[in-house]
XYZ file of C-alpha atoms in Angstrom:
155
model
C -16.350 -71.529 107.061
C -12.903 -71.916 105.536
C -13.938 -75.382 104.330
C -16.914 -73.862 102.455
C -14.594 -71.373 100.734
C -12.309 -74.185 99.666
C -15.203 -76.369 98.533
C -16.771 -73.583 96.447
C -13.419 -72.717 94.861
C -12.620 -76.357 94.102
C -16.068 -77.038 92.613
C -15.738 -73.920 90.474
C -12.265 -74.810 89.248
C -13.189 -78.432 88.519
C -16.313 -77.497 86.538
C -14.338 -74.948 84.508
C -11.507 -77.401 83.801
C -13.908 -80.121 82.683
C -15.982 -77.814 80.452
C -13.057 -76.111 78.718
C -11.017 -79.315 78.655
C -13.932 -81.100 77.013
C -14.164 -78.390 74.375
C -10.429 -78.724 73.712
C -10.690 -82.512 73.451
C -13.566 -82.377 70.973
C -12.082 -79.604 68.836
C -8.356 -80.327 68.853
C -8.289 -84.128 69.275
C -11.537 -85.774 68.116
C -12.171 -83.448 65.170
C -8.838 -84.000 63.354
C -9.103 -87.769 63.830
C -12.757 -87.773 62.742
C -11.844 -86.030 59.481
C -10.503 -89.397 58.310
C -14.021 -90.879 58.474
C -16.755 -90.695 55.880
C -19.146 -87.780 56.519
C -21.977 -90.060 57.651
C -19.731 -91.790 60.192
C -18.097 -88.548 61.313
C -21.352 -86.671 61.838
C -22.989 -89.630 63.587
C -19.952 -89.863 65.868
C -20.156 -86.144 66.702
C -23.857 -86.496 67.459
C -22.973 -89.251 69.917
C -20.208 -87.151 71.484
C -22.449 -84.096 71.834
C -25.314 -86.200 73.227
C -22.960 -87.410 75.971
C -21.022 -84.165 76.578
C -23.750 -81.505 76.505
C -25.698 -82.788 79.545
C -22.417 -82.623 81.451
C -21.948 -79.036 80.263
C -25.328 -78.086 81.742
C -24.162 -79.591 85.029
C -20.860 -77.704 84.824
C -22.762 -74.477 84.173
C -24.943 -75.054 87.238
C -21.886 -75.710 89.415
C -20.066 -72.673 87.994
C -22.977 -70.340 88.696
C -23.642 -71.607 92.225
C -19.991 -71.892 93.250
C -19.005 -68.638 91.568
C -21.611 -66.551 93.333
C -21.069 -68.423 96.612
C -17.353 -67.669 96.424
C -18.051 -64.053 95.493
C -20.352 -63.571 98.483
C -18.614 -65.735 101.099
C -14.939 -65.204 100.384
C -14.767 -61.917 98.507
C -17.254 -60.016 100.651
C -20.170 -59.631 98.273
C -20.911 -57.594 95.202
C -20.003 -54.177 96.614
C -16.403 -55.047 97.415
C -15.444 -56.729 94.171
C -12.329 -56.224 92.111
C -12.573 -55.672 88.373
C -11.104 -59.069 87.483
C -13.985 -60.844 89.269
C -16.543 -58.810 87.329
C -14.654 -59.572 84.096
C -14.827 -63.288 84.878
C -18.556 -63.021 85.583
C -19.232 -61.235 82.284
C -17.126 -63.660 80.242
C -18.744 -66.598 82.032
C -22.232 -65.388 81.179
C -21.181 -64.829 77.554
C -19.964 -68.444 77.439
C -23.221 -69.680 78.955
C -25.335 -67.678 76.499
C -23.248 -68.913 73.571
C -23.604 -72.513 74.734
C -27.369 -72.125 75.191
C -27.609 -70.673 71.673
C -25.508 -73.528 70.297
C -27.577 -76.126 72.164
C -31.125 -74.875 71.661
C -30.740 -73.656 68.086
C -27.872 -75.268 66.207
C -27.427 -78.580 68.026
C -31.152 -79.329 67.701
C -30.906 -78.622 63.975
C -27.710 -80.691 63.651
C -29.303 -83.613 65.512
C -32.415 -83.488 63.322
C -30.344 -83.549 60.126
C -28.145 -86.443 61.296
C -31.191 -88.472 62.381
C -32.774 -87.807 58.968
C -29.458 -88.842 57.358
C -29.236 -85.439 55.691
C -25.484 -85.355 56.212
C -24.809 -82.454 53.842
C -27.005 -80.115 55.904
C -25.729 -81.563 59.186
C -22.169 -80.842 58.056
C -23.074 -77.272 57.155
C -24.620 -76.670 60.571
C -21.636 -78.198 62.351
C -19.023 -76.318 60.338
C -20.661 -72.924 59.863
C -22.806 -72.537 62.999
C -21.577 -74.806 65.786
C -17.815 -74.779 65.245
C -17.425 -70.969 65.468
C -19.284 -70.985 68.798
C -17.211 -73.918 70.060
C -13.954 -72.164 69.122
C -15.132 -68.893 70.664
C -16.002 -70.634 73.931
C -12.647 -72.412 73.935
C -10.790 -69.088 73.704
C -13.087 -67.421 76.220
C -12.501 -70.330 78.597
C -8.738 -69.971 78.210
C -9.079 -66.225 78.859
C -11.150 -67.008 81.966
C -8.393 -69.287 83.240
C -5.791 -66.567 82.710
C -7.898 -63.961 84.490
C -8.708 -66.367 87.305
C -5.051 -67.116 87.947
C -3.562 -63.671 87.369
C -6.397 -61.165 87.791
C -5.734 -60.384 91.432
C -2.113 -59.562 90.576
C -2.714 -57.313 87.568
């Protein structure tokens, strides 16, 4: 049983690291470098990045949900014996998931359509005014999740 606890915790941690780390990479590394490109090249590049990264995010979300609830039930004794920090992580996690779903199903679809139509002005507006605020919000929420996950039991 101890192995299952460790496996669930590791899967959860790995999925969280890869999701939030991917957000950081796109926002703080790729974006500044991409600003040197022409808008058509930059937006086409971001479409390619998102097309590759977003399916992974859905996988990370699946792993986070399954491993998070498994850990909660198996290691922490279920929902009735939960400390506040675990509930806080659950709430923040669901906010991140909802924000990503909103980004993906509404704004990314619009962004993709505009890039494929070569309407780069509209694609840029969607990326900068709709997608980027959600990406930044999820980055900060992910960092907050990491802090709570590491320190919550000690606060």
